[in-house]
Amino acid sequence: KSYTLTSKRGKRMGAGLYKYTKLEYMVAAIENGIFASHLDKVNDPFESQGIRNCDNFRICCLTTIPNQRLMWSHYADYHRGFLLAFDKEKLENASRFDADDNIVNEKTKLVQVNYVSEQTDLTTEVLEYVRNNVFDNLGDIPYRDSTIPPGKIRTVISEKAADWSYEKEWRLIPRTPKIDKESELHYICCKPEAVIIGSKCDDDNRKKIVDICEKNKISVYGIFLSETSADFALKINQDGNIEVASNEYIYIPRKEY
């Protein structure tokens, strides 16, 4: 399920995807775009077996949940950080660039992470590919095409251990990933629809973010720990007012999660 945010002016954001982040990344994402990371930078060191250390694949990780306490701690500087809110459709159609700021024609695809108890292992296929396409041979081994189908690579880079299912992750990945070609994708230029400020963010950083968002015409939300809830719920709105500068925070009722 995806969630929507509504401002007091009645503007609704489309189906939302969110990225938990720290101050430096958040500012860079607003000013330059969302960085796509290599597979070896993801948080689970055991996923994407066989191709994890291959530099050819870059991904961007997001989630459908804006009030997950563990993710606020793990990825948003222990609640001192921020959450970037994106419109899913705009993210899918965003412009893509390489490391030199050139437009990348390579298409991307938003995929929902599949949480599994046993992952697809490409080690054998990768070894076969290396044997046939990388190492020189003396002519005694007949050449045969051992390219790994892009669909199988997509399957691997969109799988994660079931232990991580609470993250409800989506990934922006190359539409046609290739084992023999490095992806040119470096970042995606998509302005956030909103920024949600963490409950432990200090006043200086809060003011800095409000100023940046006002300059870029981005809505600002706050999130905080409910003092009336017995289940440690993080809340984002009760009355539809969102401007942090006015101390008007948003709740999303617990029953919606």
PDB file of C-alpha atoms in Angstrom:
ATOM      1  CA  LYS A   1       0.000   0.000   0.000  1.00  0.00           C
ATOM      2  CA  SER A   2       1.152   3.545  -0.776  1.00  0.00           C
ATOM      3  CA  TYR A   3       0.161   6.569   1.270  1.00  0.00           C
ATOM      4  CA  THR A   4      -0.761  10.112   0.321  1.00  0.00           C
ATOM      5  CA  LEU A   5      -0.008  13.432   1.997  1.00  0.00           C
ATOM      6  CA  THR A   6      -2.400  16.388   1.779  1.00  0.00           C
ATOM      7  CA  SER A   7      -1.550  20.008   2.518  1.00  0.00           C
ATOM      8  CA  LYS A   8      -3.913  22.442   4.166  1.00  0.00           C
ATOM      9  CA  ARG A   9      -4.310  24.027   0.730  1.00  0.00           C
ATOM     10  CA  GLY A  10      -5.835  20.774  -0.455  1.00  0.00           C
ATOM     11  CA  LYS A  11      -2.978  19.673  -2.711  1.00  0.00           C
ATOM     12  CA  ARG A  12      -2.630  15.914  -2.693  1.00  0.00           C
ATOM     13  CA  MET A  13       0.539  14.073  -3.540  1.00  0.00           C
ATOM     14  CA  GLY A  14       0.113  10.972  -5.708  1.00  0.00           C
ATOM     15  CA  ALA A  15       1.070   7.458  -4.589  1.00  0.00           C
ATOM     16  CA  GLY A  16       4.092   8.044  -2.403  1.00  0.00           C
ATOM     17  CA  LEU A  17       7.518   6.497  -2.109  1.00  0.00           C
ATOM     18  CA  TYR A  18       9.875   7.682   0.622  1.00  0.00           C
ATOM     19  CA  LYS A  19      13.609   7.787   1.252  1.00  0.00           C
ATOM     20  CA  TYR A  20      15.030   8.044   4.770  1.00  0.00           C
ATOM     21  CA  THR A  21      18.202  10.079   4.847  1.00  0.00           C
ATOM     22  CA  LYS A  22      20.645  12.314   6.692  1.00  0.00           C
ATOM     23  CA  LEU A  23      21.096  16.049   6.216  1.00  0.00           C
ATOM     24  CA  GLU A  24      23.925  15.917   3.640  1.00  0.00           C
ATOM     25  CA  TYR A  25      22.136  13.477   1.341  1.00  0.00           C
ATOM     26  CA  MET A  26      18.827  15.299   1.692  1.00  0.00           C
ATOM     27  CA  VAL A  27      20.305  18.636   0.582  1.00  0.00           C
ATOM     28  CA  ALA A  28      22.148  16.931  -2.306  1.00  0.00           C
ATOM     29  CA  ALA A  29      18.952  15.157  -3.400  1.00  0.00           C
ATOM     30  CA  ILE A  30      17.018  18.429  -3.551  1.00  0.00           C
ATOM     31  CA  GLU A  31      19.758  20.351  -5.346  1.00  0.00           C
ATOM     32  CA  ASN A  32      21.191  17.649  -7.610  1.00  0.00           C
ATOM     33  CA  GLY A  33      19.036  14.497  -7.631  1.00  0.00           C
ATOM     34  CA  ILE A  34      18.786  11.037  -6.060  1.00  0.00           C
ATOM     35  CA  PHE A  35      22.044   9.115  -6.099  1.00  0.00           C
ATOM     36  CA  ALA A  36      21.996   5.532  -7.381  1.00  0.00           C
ATOM     37  CA  SER A  37      24.280   3.254  -5.336  1.00  0.00           C
ATOM     38  CA  HIS A  38      26.265   0.178  -6.297  1.00  0.00           C
ATOM     39  CA  LEU A  39      24.895  -3.135  -5.060  1.00  0.00           C
ATOM     40  CA  ASP A  40      27.765  -3.568  -2.615  1.00  0.00           C
ATOM     41  CA  LYS A  41      26.505  -0.513  -0.687  1.00  0.00           C
ATOM     42  CA  VAL A  42      23.160  -2.034   0.303  1.00  0.00           C
ATOM     43  CA  ASN A  43      22.663  -2.833   3.979  1.00  0.00           C
ATOM     44  CA  ASP A  44      22.436  -6.633   3.742  1.00  0.00           C
ATOM     45  CA  PRO A  45      25.903  -8.076   2.950  1.00  0.00           C
ATOM     46  CA  PHE A  46      24.391 -11.414   1.940  1.00  0.00           C
ATOM     47  CA  GLU A  47      21.993 -10.319  -0.802  1.00  0.00           C
ATOM     48  CA  SER A  48      22.520 -10.423  -4.574  1.00  0.00           C
ATOM     49  CA  GLN A  49      24.829 -13.417  -4.343  1.00  0.00           C
ATOM     50  CA  GLY A  50      27.089 -13.812  -7.359  1.00  0.00           C
ATOM     51  CA  ILE A  51      26.769 -10.230  -8.643  1.00  0.00           C
ATOM     52  CA  ARG A  52      27.006  -8.148  -5.465  1.00  0.00           C
ATOM     53  CA  ASN A  53      30.571  -7.026  -6.174  1.00  0.00           C
ATOM     54  CA  CYS A  54      29.913  -6.329  -9.831  1.00  0.00           C
ATOM     55  CA  ASP A  55      30.164  -2.589 -10.532  1.00  0.00           C
ATOM     56  CA  ASN A  56      27.702  -2.801 -13.425  1.00  0.00           C
ATOM     57  CA  PHE A  57      24.548  -2.346 -11.385  1.00  0.00           C
ATOM     58  CA  ARG A  58      23.236   0.716  -9.570  1.00  0.00           C
ATOM     59  CA  ILE A  59      19.984   0.984  -7.643  1.00  0.00           C
ATOM     60  CA  CYS A  60      18.034   3.492  -5.578  1.00  0.00           C
ATOM     61  CA  CYS A  61      16.169   2.202  -2.513  1.00  0.00           C
ATOM     62  CA  LEU A  62      12.853   3.615  -1.257  1.00  0.00           C
ATOM     63  CA  THR A  63       9.909   2.545   0.894  1.00  0.00           C
ATOM     64  CA  THR A  64       6.142   2.972   1.160  1.00  0.00           C
ATOM     65  CA  ILE A  65       6.273   3.543   4.937  1.00  0.00           C
ATOM     66  CA  PRO A  66       6.985   7.063   6.268  1.00  0.00           C
ATOM     67  CA  ASN A  67       6.725   6.335   9.992  1.00  0.00           C
ATOM     68  CA  GLN A  68       8.788   3.183  10.575  1.00  0.00           C
ATOM     69  CA  ARG A  69      10.707   3.719  13.817  1.00  0.00           C
ATOM     70  CA  LEU A  70      13.584   1.354  13.000  1.00  0.00           C
ATOM     71  CA  MET A  71      14.205   2.995   9.629  1.00  0.00           C
ATOM     72  CA  TRP A  72      14.136   6.450  11.210  1.00  0.00           C
ATOM     73  CA  SER A  73      16.888   5.170  13.513  1.00  0.00           C
ATOM     74  CA  HIS A  74      18.943   3.197  10.970  1.00  0.00           C
ATOM     75  CA  TYR A  75      18.815   5.484   7.951  1.00  0.00           C
ATOM     76  CA  ALA A  76      17.820   8.922   9.245  1.00  0.00           C
ATOM     77  CA  ASP A  77      20.457   9.562  11.895  1.00  0.00           C
ATOM     78  CA  TYR A  78      18.479   8.267  14.880  1.00  0.00           C
ATOM     79  CA  HIS A  79      15.435  10.464  14.123  1.00  0.00           C
ATOM     80  CA  ARG A  80      17.629  13.545  13.627  1.00  0.00           C
ATOM     81  CA  GLY A  81      17.416  13.170   9.859  1.00  0.00           C
ATOM     82  CA  PHE A  82      14.757  13.518   7.212  1.00  0.00           C
ATOM     83  CA  LEU A  83      12.386  11.706   4.906  1.00  0.00           C
ATOM     84  CA  LEU A  84      12.080  12.611   1.235  1.00  0.00           C
ATOM     85  CA  ALA A  85       8.612  12.034  -0.231  1.00  0.00           C
ATOM     86  CA  PHE A  86       8.330  11.344  -3.960  1.00  0.00           C
ATOM     87  CA  ASP A  87       5.426  10.951  -6.318  1.00  0.00           C
ATOM     88  CA  LYS A  88       5.744   7.432  -7.697  1.00  0.00           C
ATOM     89  CA  GLU A  89       4.700   8.290 -11.247  1.00  0.00           C
ATOM     90  CA  LYS A  90       7.055  11.274 -11.440  1.00  0.00           C
ATOM     91  CA  LEU A  91       9.898   9.149 -10.112  1.00  0.00           C
ATOM     92  CA  GLU A  92       9.320   6.516 -12.787  1.00  0.00           C
ATOM     93  CA  ASN A  93       9.446   9.163 -15.519  1.00  0.00           C
ATOM     94  CA  ALA A  94      12.287  11.274 -14.087  1.00  0.00           C
ATOM     95  CA  SER A  95      15.333  12.248 -16.139  1.00  0.00           C
ATOM     96  CA  ARG A  96      18.443  10.144 -15.598  1.00  0.00           C
ATOM     97  CA  PHE A  97      22.082  11.262 -15.713  1.00  0.00           C
ATOM     98  CA  ASP A  98      25.577   9.799 -15.630  1.00  0.00           C
ATOM     99  CA  ALA A  99      28.529  10.903 -13.485  1.00  0.00           C
ATOM    100  CA  ASP A 100      29.374  13.685 -15.969  1.00  0.00           C
ATOM    101  CA  ASP A 101      25.821  15.094 -15.962  1.00  0.00           C
ATOM    102  CA  ASN A 102      25.017  13.707 -19.408  1.00  0.00           C
ATOM    103  CA  ILE A 103      21.491  12.455 -20.036  1.00  0.00           C
ATOM    104  CA  VAL A 104      21.225   8.661 -19.830  1.00  0.00           C
ATOM    105  CA  ASN A 105      18.820   6.993 -22.251  1.00  0.00           C
ATOM    106  CA  GLU A 106      18.889   3.748 -20.299  1.00  0.00           C
ATOM    107  CA  LYS A 107      15.397   3.116 -18.958  1.00  0.00           C
ATOM    108  CA  THR A 108      14.750   2.406 -15.286  1.00  0.00           C
ATOM    109  CA  LYS A 109      12.051   0.357 -13.608  1.00  0.00           C
ATOM    110  CA  LEU A 110      10.433   0.643 -10.188  1.00  0.00           C
ATOM    111  CA  VAL A 111      10.119  -2.800  -8.628  1.00  0.00           C
ATOM    112  CA  GLN A 112       8.766  -3.964  -5.306  1.00  0.00           C
ATOM    113  CA  VAL A 113      11.322  -5.940  -3.326  1.00  0.00           C
ATOM    114  CA  ASN A 114      10.480  -9.615  -2.991  1.00  0.00           C
ATOM    115  CA  TYR A 115      11.270 -10.889   0.521  1.00  0.00           C
ATOM    116  CA  VAL A 116      12.361 -14.509   0.375  1.00  0.00           C
ATOM    117  CA  SER A 117      13.617 -17.261   2.659  1.00  0.00           C
ATOM    118  CA  GLU A 118      15.982 -18.537  -0.042  1.00  0.00           C
ATOM    119  CA  GLN A 119      17.453 -16.163  -2.583  1.00  0.00           C
ATOM    120  CA  THR A 120      18.240 -16.739  -6.228  1.00  0.00           C
ATOM    121  CA  ASP A 121      21.987 -17.378  -6.506  1.00  0.00           C
ATOM    122  CA  LEU A 122      23.740 -16.393  -9.733  1.00  0.00           C
ATOM    123  CA  THR A 123      27.213 -17.584  -8.695  1.00  0.00           C
ATOM    124  CA  THR A 124      27.232 -20.500 -11.163  1.00  0.00           C
ATOM    125  CA  GLU A 125      25.994 -18.333 -14.042  1.00  0.00           C
ATOM    126  CA  VAL A 126      28.562 -15.627 -13.278  1.00  0.00           C
ATOM    127  CA  LEU A 127      31.411 -18.153 -13.162  1.00  0.00           C
ATOM    128  CA  GLU A 128      30.242 -19.583 -16.470  1.00  0.00           C
ATOM    129  CA  TYR A 129      30.126 -16.116 -17.976  1.00  0.00           C
ATOM    130  CA  VAL A 130      33.650 -15.305 -16.732  1.00  0.00           C
ATOM    131  CA  ARG A 131      34.990 -18.609 -18.019  1.00  0.00           C
ATOM    132  CA  ASN A 132      33.572 -18.009 -21.502  1.00  0.00           C
ATOM    133  CA  ASN A 133      33.892 -14.257 -21.891  1.00  0.00           C
ATOM    134  CA  VAL A 134      36.681 -12.949 -19.679  1.00  0.00           C
ATOM    135  CA  PHE A 135      39.489 -15.513 -19.487  1.00  0.00           C
ATOM    136  CA  ASP A 136      41.587 -16.237 -22.562  1.00  0.00           C
ATOM    137  CA  ASN A 137      41.613 -19.857 -23.599  1.00  0.00           C
ATOM    138  CA  LEU A 138      43.946 -21.865 -25.834  1.00  0.00           C
ATOM    139  CA  GLY A 139      41.230 -22.827 -28.261  1.00  0.00           C
ATOM    140  CA  ASP A 140      40.569 -26.108 -26.532  1.00  0.00           C
ATOM    141  CA  ILE A 141      37.303 -24.832 -25.026  1.00  0.00           C
ATOM    142  CA  PRO A 142      34.625 -24.029 -27.595  1.00  0.00           C
ATOM    143  CA  TYR A 143      33.095 -20.567 -27.180  1.00  0.00           C
ATOM    144  CA  ARG A 144      29.442 -20.375 -26.267  1.00  0.00           C
ATOM    145  CA  ASP A 145      27.276 -17.454 -25.352  1.00  0.00           C
ATOM    146  CA  SER A 146      26.715 -17.482 -21.592  1.00  0.00           C
ATOM    147  CA  THR A 147      25.212 -14.016 -21.153  1.00  0.00           C
ATOM    148  CA  ILE A 148      22.876 -13.904 -18.169  1.00  0.00           C
ATOM    149  CA  PRO A 149      19.304 -12.883 -19.139  1.00  0.00           C
ATOM    150  CA  PRO A 150      18.412  -9.368 -17.838  1.00  0.00           C
ATOM    151  CA  GLY A 151      15.205 -10.735 -16.344  1.00  0.00           C
ATOM    152  CA  LYS A 152      17.156 -13.073 -14.100  1.00  0.00           C
ATOM    153  CA  ILE A 153      19.448 -10.254 -12.981  1.00  0.00           C
ATOM    154  CA  ARG A 154      16.382  -8.109 -12.185  1.00  0.00           C
ATOM    155  CA  THR A 155      15.055 -10.966 -10.069  1.00  0.00           C
ATOM    156  CA  VAL A 156      18.268 -11.124  -8.042  1.00  0.00           C
ATOM    157  CA  ILE A 157      18.636  -7.385  -7.434  1.00  0.00           C
ATOM    158  CA  SER A 158      15.012  -7.120  -6.322  1.00  0.00           C
ATOM    159  CA  GLU A 159      15.233  -9.906  -3.732  1.00  0.00           C
ATOM    160  CA  LYS A 160      15.981  -9.516  -0.040  1.00  0.00           C
ATOM    161  CA  ALA A 161      15.906 -11.794   3.018  1.00  0.00           C
ATOM    162  CA  ALA A 162      12.543 -12.064   4.747  1.00  0.00           C
ATOM    163  CA  ASP A 163      14.077 -10.535   7.908  1.00  0.00           C
ATOM    164  CA  TRP A 164      13.963  -7.160   6.156  1.00  0.00           C
ATOM    165  CA  SER A 165      10.282  -7.306   5.191  1.00  0.00           C
ATOM    166  CA  TYR A 166       9.330  -4.573   7.679  1.00  0.00           C
ATOM    167  CA  GLU A 167      11.053  -2.084   5.350  1.00  0.00           C
ATOM    168  CA  LYS A 168       8.464  -2.573   2.567  1.00  0.00           C
ATOM    169  CA  GLU A 169      11.126  -1.564   0.092  1.00  0.00           C
ATOM    170  CA  TRP A 170      10.878  -0.565  -3.556  1.00  0.00           C
ATOM    171  CA  ARG A 171      13.883  -0.200  -5.828  1.00  0.00           C
ATOM    172  CA  LEU A 172      14.567   1.880  -8.888  1.00  0.00           C
ATOM    173  CA  ILE A 173      16.736  -0.371 -11.055  1.00  0.00           C
ATOM    174  CA  PRO A 174      17.931  -0.508 -14.679  1.00  0.00           C
ATOM    175  CA  ARG A 175      15.158  -1.890 -16.887  1.00  0.00           C
ATOM    176  CA  THR A 176      17.631  -4.040 -18.812  1.00  0.00           C
ATOM    177  CA  PRO A 177      20.612  -4.806 -16.530  1.00  0.00           C
ATOM    178  CA  LYS A 178      23.528  -6.458 -18.302  1.00  0.00           C
ATOM    179  CA  ILE A 179      26.378  -8.440 -16.795  1.00  0.00           C
ATOM    180  CA  ASP A 180      28.749  -7.327 -19.570  1.00  0.00           C
ATOM    181  CA  LYS A 181      27.992  -3.594 -19.536  1.00  0.00           C
ATOM    182  CA  GLU A 182      28.312  -1.080 -16.720  1.00  0.00           C
ATOM    183  CA  SER A 183      25.202   0.968 -16.126  1.00  0.00           C
ATOM    184  CA  GLU A 184      25.675   4.648 -16.954  1.00  0.00           C
ATOM    185  CA  LEU A 185      23.038   5.600 -14.410  1.00  0.00           C
ATOM    186  CA  HIS A 186      24.460   7.782 -11.640  1.00  0.00           C
ATOM    187  CA  TYR A 187      21.559   9.854 -10.380  1.00  0.00           C
ATOM    188  CA  ILE A 188      17.876  10.561 -11.021  1.00  0.00           C
ATOM    189  CA  CYS A 189      16.629  14.139 -11.200  1.00  0.00           C
ATOM    190  CA  CYS A 190      13.278  14.186  -9.407  1.00  0.00           C
ATOM    191  CA  LYS A 191      12.315  16.945  -7.000  1.00  0.00           C
ATOM    192  CA  PRO A 192      10.696  15.664  -3.786  1.00  0.00           C
ATOM    193  CA  GLU A 193       7.036  16.478  -3.259  1.00  0.00           C
ATOM    194  CA  ALA A 194       7.717  16.988   0.430  1.00  0.00           C
ATOM    195  CA  VAL A 195      10.316  16.706   3.172  1.00  0.00           C
ATOM    196  CA  ILE A 196       9.407  15.226   6.552  1.00  0.00           C
ATOM    197  CA  ILE A 197      11.648  16.414   9.382  1.00  0.00           C
ATOM    198  CA  GLY A 198      12.648  13.901  12.068  1.00  0.00           C
ATOM    199  CA  SER A 199      11.399  14.254  15.617  1.00  0.00           C
ATOM    200  CA  LYS A 200      14.926  14.743  17.032  1.00  0.00           C
ATOM    201  CA  CYS A 201      16.168  17.208  14.422  1.00  0.00           C
ATOM    202  CA  ASP A 202      17.908  20.178  16.058  1.00  0.00           C
ATOM    203  CA  ASP A 203      16.688  23.748  15.527  1.00  0.00           C
ATOM    204  CA  ASP A 204      19.594  24.801  13.297  1.00  0.00           C
ATOM    205  CA  ASN A 205      19.099  21.950  10.852  1.00  0.00           C
ATOM    206  CA  ARG A 206      15.332  22.379  10.982  1.00  0.00           C
ATOM    207  CA  LYS A 207      15.646  26.026   9.991  1.00  0.00           C
ATOM    208  CA  LYS A 208      18.151  25.177   7.253  1.00  0.00           C
ATOM    209  CA  ILE A 209      15.797  22.623   5.731  1.00  0.00           C
ATOM    210  CA  VAL A 210      12.742  24.866   5.957  1.00  0.00           C
ATOM    211  CA  ASP A 211      14.662  27.609   4.138  1.00  0.00           C
ATOM    212  CA  ILE A 212      15.849  25.213   1.404  1.00  0.00           C
ATOM    213  CA  CYS A 213      12.355  23.806   0.939  1.00  0.00           C
ATOM    214  CA  GLU A 214      10.767  27.247   0.792  1.00  0.00           C
ATOM    215  CA  LYS A 215      13.307  28.274  -1.845  1.00  0.00           C
ATOM    216  CA  ASN A 216      12.515  25.174  -3.909  1.00  0.00           C
ATOM    217  CA  LYS A 217       8.753  25.282  -3.255  1.00  0.00           C
ATOM    218  CA  ILE A 218       8.718  21.934  -1.476  1.00  0.00           C
ATOM    219  CA  SER A 219       6.164  21.208   1.254  1.00  0.00           C
ATOM    220  CA  VAL A 220       7.559  20.587   4.750  1.00  0.00           C
ATOM    221  CA  TYR A 221       6.090  18.161   7.276  1.00  0.00           C
ATOM    222  CA  GLY A 222       7.067  17.224  10.811  1.00  0.00           C
ATOM    223  CA  ILE A 223       6.907  13.867  12.561  1.00  0.00           C
ATOM    224  CA  PHE A 224       6.894  13.179  16.275  1.00  0.00           C
ATOM    225  CA  LEU A 225       6.315  10.468  18.837  1.00  0.00           C
ATOM    226  CA  SER A 226       2.725  10.441  20.029  1.00  0.00           C
ATOM    227  CA  GLU A 227       2.521  11.132  23.768  1.00  0.00           C
ATOM    228  CA  THR A 228      -0.964   9.637  23.979  1.00  0.00           C
ATOM    229  CA  SER A 229      -0.261   6.344  22.224  1.00  0.00           C
ATOM    230  CA  ALA A 230       0.773   3.207  24.095  1.00  0.00           C
ATOM    231  CA  ASP A 231       2.340   1.620  21.006  1.00  0.00           C
ATOM    232  CA  PHE A 232       5.202   4.104  20.436  1.00  0.00           C
ATOM    233  CA  ALA A 233       3.516   5.364  17.268  1.00  0.00           C
ATOM    234  CA  LEU A 234       5.149   8.029  15.141  1.00  0.00           C
ATOM    235  CA  LYS A 235       2.518  10.470  13.915  1.00  0.00           C
ATOM    236  CA  ILE A 236       2.287  12.785  10.936  1.00  0.00           C
ATOM    237  CA  ASN A 237      -1.110  14.828  11.117  1.00  0.00           C
ATOM    238  CA  GLN A 238      -4.411  15.396  12.691  1.00  0.00           C
ATOM    239  CA  ASP A 239      -5.870  18.485  11.087  1.00  0.00           C
ATOM    240  CA  GLY A 240      -4.220  18.831   7.683  1.00  0.00           C
ATOM    241  CA  ASN A 241      -1.883  21.703   8.592  1.00  0.00           C
ATOM    242  CA  ILE A 242       1.688  21.061   7.520  1.00  0.00           C
ATOM    243  CA  GLU A 243       3.963  24.080   7.757  1.00  0.00           C
ATOM    244  CA  VAL A 244       6.774  23.368  10.204  1.00  0.00           C
ATOM    245  CA  ALA A 245       7.495  27.085  10.468  1.00  0.00           C
ATOM    246  CA  SER A 246       4.067  27.477  12.055  1.00  0.00           C
ATOM    247  CA  ASN A 247       4.503  24.410  14.270  1.00  0.00           C
ATOM    248  CA  GLU A 248       1.544  22.792  12.538  1.00  0.00           C
ATOM    249  CA  TYR A 249       2.418  19.119  12.177  1.00  0.00           C
ATOM    250  CA  ILE A 250       0.707  16.339  10.291  1.00  0.00           C
ATOM    251  CA  TYR A 251      -0.580  13.062  11.629  1.00  0.00           C
ATOM    252  CA  ILE A 252      -1.439   9.977   9.619  1.00  0.00           C
ATOM    253  CA  PRO A 253      -3.915   8.035  11.768  1.00  0.00           C
ATOM    254  CA  ARG A 254      -2.552   4.777  13.140  1.00  0.00           C
ATOM    255  CA  LYS A 255      -5.374   2.742  11.578  1.00  0.00           C
ATOM    256  CA  GLU A 256      -4.077   3.567   8.088  1.00  0.00           C
ATOM    257  CA  TYR A 257      -0.857   1.568   8.694  1.00  0.00           C
TER     258      TYR A 257
END
